[in-house]
mmCIF file of C-alpha atoms in Angstrom:
data_model
loop_
_atom_site.group_PDB
_atom_site.id
_atom_site.type_symbol
_atom_site.label_atom_id
_atom_site.label_comp_id
_atom_site.label_asym_id
_atom_site.label_seq_id
_atom_site.Cartn_x
_atom_site.Cartn_y
_atom_site.Cartn_z
ATOM 1 C CA MET A 25 76.600 155.480 150.074
ATOM 2 C CA ASN A 26 78.041 152.012 150.997
ATOM 3 C CA SER A 27 77.592 149.173 148.392
ATOM 4 C CA LYS A 28 78.953 145.740 149.130
ATOM 5 C CA ILE A 29 78.144 142.718 146.859
ATOM 6 C CA LEU A 30 79.038 139.188 147.594
ATOM 7 C CA VAL A 31 78.041 136.927 144.710
ATOM 8 C CA SER A 32 78.774 133.317 144.903
ATOM 9 C CA VAL A 33 78.148 130.613 142.259
ATOM 10 C CA ALA A 34 78.736 126.967 142.830
ATOM 11 C CA PHE A 35 76.976 123.611 141.438
ATOM 12 C CA SER A 36 75.024 125.806 138.731
ATOM 13 C CA VAL A 37 73.270 127.717 141.412
ATOM 14 C CA THR A 38 73.646 131.765 141.474
ATOM 15 C CA LEU A 39 73.243 133.263 144.935
ATOM 16 C CA ALA A 40 73.246 137.145 145.142
ATOM 17 C CA ALA A 41 73.271 138.412 148.645
ATOM 18 C CA SER A 42 72.418 142.107 147.627
ATOM 19 C CA THR A 43 68.909 141.139 146.283
ATOM 20 C CA GLY A 44 68.216 138.068 148.088
ATOM 21 C CA PHE A 45 67.534 135.609 145.066
ATOM 22 C CA ALA A 46 68.656 132.450 143.843
ATOM 23 C CA VAL A 47 68.534 130.998 140.402
ATOM 24 C CA ALA A 48 69.349 127.441 139.117
ATOM 25 C CA SER A 49 71.118 127.622 135.898
ATOM 26 C CA ASP A 50 74.065 126.030 133.724
ATOM 27 C CA SER A 51 75.739 129.300 133.033
ATOM 28 C CA ASN A 52 76.989 131.989 135.349
ATOM 29 C CA SER A 53 76.578 136.020 134.499
ATOM 30 C CA ILE A 54 76.894 138.685 136.787
ATOM 31 C CA ARG A 55 76.618 142.449 135.384
ATOM 32 C CA ARG A 56 76.912 144.827 138.038
ATOM 33 C CA THR A 57 77.217 148.816 138.324
ATOM 34 C CA GLN A 58 78.176 150.390 141.786
ATOM 35 C CA THR A 59 78.294 154.346 142.272
ATOM 36 C CA GLY A 60 79.429 156.350 145.469
ATOM 37 C CA GLN A 61 82.001 155.875 148.104
ATOM 38 C CA LEU A 62 83.680 152.484 149.264
ATOM 39 C CA ASN A 63 82.360 150.275 146.393
ATOM 40 C CA ILE A 64 83.212 146.574 147.583
ATOM 41 C CA ALA A 65 82.306 143.840 145.253
ATOM 42 C CA GLU A 66 83.364 139.992 145.808
ATOM 43 C CA ILE A 67 82.296 138.075 143.246
ATOM 44 C CA ARG A 68 82.972 133.970 143.101
ATOM 45 C CA GLN A 69 82.016 131.721 140.187
ATOM 46 C CA LYS A 70 82.634 128.065 139.939
ATOM 47 C CA SER A 71 82.341 125.763 136.839
ATOM 48 C CA ARG A 72 80.338 126.650 133.547
ATOM 49 C CA ASN A 73 80.130 129.653 131.140
ATOM 50 C CA ASN A 74 81.605 132.209 133.840
ATOM 51 C CA VAL A 75 81.074 135.948 132.745
ATOM 52 C CA VAL A 76 81.641 139.151 134.895
ATOM 53 C CA GLU A 77 81.245 142.579 133.923
ATOM 54 C CA LEU A 78 81.550 145.035 136.951
ATOM 55 C CA ASN A 79 81.623 148.954 136.962
ATOM 56 C CA GLN A 80 82.594 150.910 140.032
ATOM 57 C CA PHE A 81 82.285 154.628 139.958
ATOM 58 C CA GLY A 82 83.520 156.538 143.020
ATOM 59 C CA ASN A 83 86.302 156.489 145.440
ATOM 60 C CA ARG A 84 88.014 153.751 147.306
ATOM 61 C CA ASN A 85 86.709 150.939 144.638
ATOM 62 C CA ILE A 86 87.556 147.435 145.632
ATOM 63 C CA ALA A 87 86.992 144.329 143.447
ATOM 64 C CA VAL A 88 87.837 140.733 144.081
ATOM 65 C CA ILE A 89 86.858 138.217 141.521
ATOM 66 C CA ARG A 90 87.403 134.244 141.450
ATOM 67 C CA GLN A 91 86.439 132.329 138.543
ATOM 68 C CA ASN A 92 87.095 128.472 138.485
ATOM 69 C CA GLY A 93 86.408 126.454 135.396
ATOM 70 C CA GLN A 94 84.912 126.601 132.011
ATOM 71 C CA ASN A 95 84.761 129.696 129.755
ATOM 72 C CA ASN A 96 85.789 132.424 132.176
ATOM 73 C CA VAL A 97 85.552 135.978 130.946
ATOM 74 C CA SER A 98 85.879 138.821 133.477
ATOM 75 C CA GLY A 99 85.565 142.725 133.024
ATOM 76 C CA VAL A 100 86.425 145.452 135.617
ATOM 77 C CA PHE A 101 86.092 149.308 135.051
ATOM 78 C CA GLN A 102 87.011 151.538 137.960
ATOM 79 C CA ALA A 103 86.641 155.248 137.911
ATOM 80 C CA GLY A 104 87.883 157.237 140.960
ATOM 81 C CA LYS A 105 90.623 157.362 143.398
ATOM 82 C CA HIS A 106 92.133 154.564 145.263
ATOM 83 C CA ASN A 107 91.174 151.685 142.846
ATOM 84 C CA SER A 108 91.883 148.134 143.673
ATOM 85 C CA ALA A 109 91.171 144.810 141.637
ATOM 86 C CA ASP A 110 92.217 141.422 142.178
ATOM 87 C CA VAL A 111 91.147 138.835 139.607
ATOM 88 C CA SER A 112 92.101 135.465 139.467
ATOM 89 C CA GLN A 113 90.935 132.790 136.772
ATOM 90 C CA THR A 114 91.858 129.064 137.055
ATOM 91 C CA GLY A 115 90.757 126.517 134.556
ATOM 92 C CA ASP A 116 89.768 126.505 130.874
ATOM 93 C CA ARG A 117 89.530 129.743 128.534
ATOM 94 C CA SER A 118 90.509 132.842 130.799
ATOM 95 C CA ARG A 119 89.933 136.107 129.507
ATOM 96 C CA SER A 120 90.094 139.191 131.496
ATOM 97 C CA GLN A 121 90.044 142.899 131.016
ATOM 98 C CA LEU A 122 90.680 145.722 133.566
ATOM 99 C CA ARG A 123 90.431 149.295 133.171
ATOM 100 C CA GLN A 124 91.287 151.889 136.309
ATOM 101 C CA ILE A 125 91.164 155.659 135.766
ATOM 102 C CA GLY A 126 92.148 158.145 138.691
ATOM 103 C CA GLY A 127 94.715 158.112 141.220
ATOM 104 C CA VAL A 128 96.558 155.437 143.079
ATOM 105 C CA ASN A 129 95.496 152.218 141.059
ATOM 106 C CA GLU A 130 96.484 148.721 142.086
ATOM 107 C CA ALA A 131 95.753 145.712 140.265
ATOM 108 C CA ALA A 132 96.633 141.875 140.283
ATOM 109 C CA VAL A 133 95.699 139.460 137.852
ATOM 110 C CA THR A 134 96.236 135.486 138.039
ATOM 111 C CA GLN A 135 95.424 133.277 135.246
ATOM 112 C CA THR A 136 96.010 129.511 135.105
ATOM 113 C CA GLY A 137 93.673 128.331 132.191
ATOM 114 C CA ARG A 138 94.228 126.828 129.035
ATOM 115 C CA ILE A 139 94.073 130.061 126.823
ATOM 116 C CA SER A 140 94.943 133.068 129.188
ATOM 117 C CA ARG A 141 94.936 136.633 127.930
ATOM 118 C CA SER A 142 94.637 140.003 129.938
ATOM 119 C CA VAL A 143 94.453 143.519 128.933
ATOM 120 C CA VAL A 144 95.143 145.969 131.909
ATOM 121 C CA LYS A 145 94.935 149.699 131.442
ATOM 122 C CA GLN A 146 95.678 152.170 134.325
ATOM 123 C CA SER A 147 95.644 155.725 134.086
ATOM 124 C CA GLY A 148 96.469 158.269 137.176
ATOM 125 C CA GLU A 149 99.332 159.047 139.093
ATOM 126 C CA VAL A 150 100.408 155.938 141.078
ATOM 127 C CA ASN A 151 99.836 152.549 139.368
ATOM 128 C CA PHE A 152 100.692 148.896 140.400
ATOM 129 C CA LEU A 153 100.139 145.713 138.670
ATOM 130 C CA THR A 154 101.131 142.231 139.612
ATOM 131 C CA SER A 155 100.396 139.484 137.253
ATOM 132 C CA TYR A 156 100.948 135.833 137.015
ATOM 133 C CA THR A 157 99.926 133.791 133.812
ATOM 134 C CA ASN A 158 100.293 130.066 133.241
ATOM 135 C CA GLY A 159 98.508 127.993 130.509
ATOM 136 C CA GLY A 160 98.538 126.738 127.058
ATOM 137 C CA LEU A 161 98.531 130.252 125.318
ATOM 138 C CA ASN A 162 99.343 133.331 127.480
ATOM 139 C CA VAL A 163 99.015 136.960 126.333
ATOM 140 C CA LEU A 164 99.413 139.990 128.637
ATOM 141 C CA MET A 165 99.110 143.582 127.498
ATOM 142 C CA ILE A 166 99.830 146.590 129.925
ATOM 143 C CA ASP A 167 99.058 150.365 129.413
ATOM 144 C CA GLN A 168 99.906 152.456 132.393
ATOM 145 C CA VAL A 169 99.618 156.238 131.863
ATOM 146 C CA SER A 170 100.565 158.798 134.467
ATOM 147 C CA ARG A 171 100.062 162.478 134.357
ATOM 148 C CA ALA A 172 103.366 164.320 134.127
ATOM 149 C CA ARG A 173 104.740 165.949 137.252
ATOM 150 C CA GLY A 174 107.136 168.643 138.311
ATOM 151 C CA MET A 175 109.205 169.699 135.387
ATOM 152 C CA PHE A 176 107.953 167.495 132.966
ATOM 153 C CA ARG A 177 104.303 168.857 133.351
ATOM 154 C CA ARG A 178 102.900 170.887 130.156
#
């Protein structure tokens, strides 16, 4: 089952390509769960009270999140093999939380807001993380856990 989501928020209008609806609103919010193979989500939000919560279950999960301005939150949970997440938050009160479970995890987090904080947890056999934070208050917590291999296996 292929599932691709492209969501764009601009000038206080939410457009969701997968459902074909448009809603005028002051605040942005997206909560989405995808299951199956090759889950792809691309979410773009501009200004106001941005919130994203994305859950992807299956193999080859891809998440791209862009949030510009105001109260940015974000949350990505990926379970499966070959997970990839790219989160970029610019302006205002960035916050991000990313968790990847399964083999071959790749994550990139960029935050340039007034108050940036990230929590990245990866578990599985190959973990990659690239992070850039720049703002008034920056906190980055990383937890990478890999299964023991070879002579270190229990």
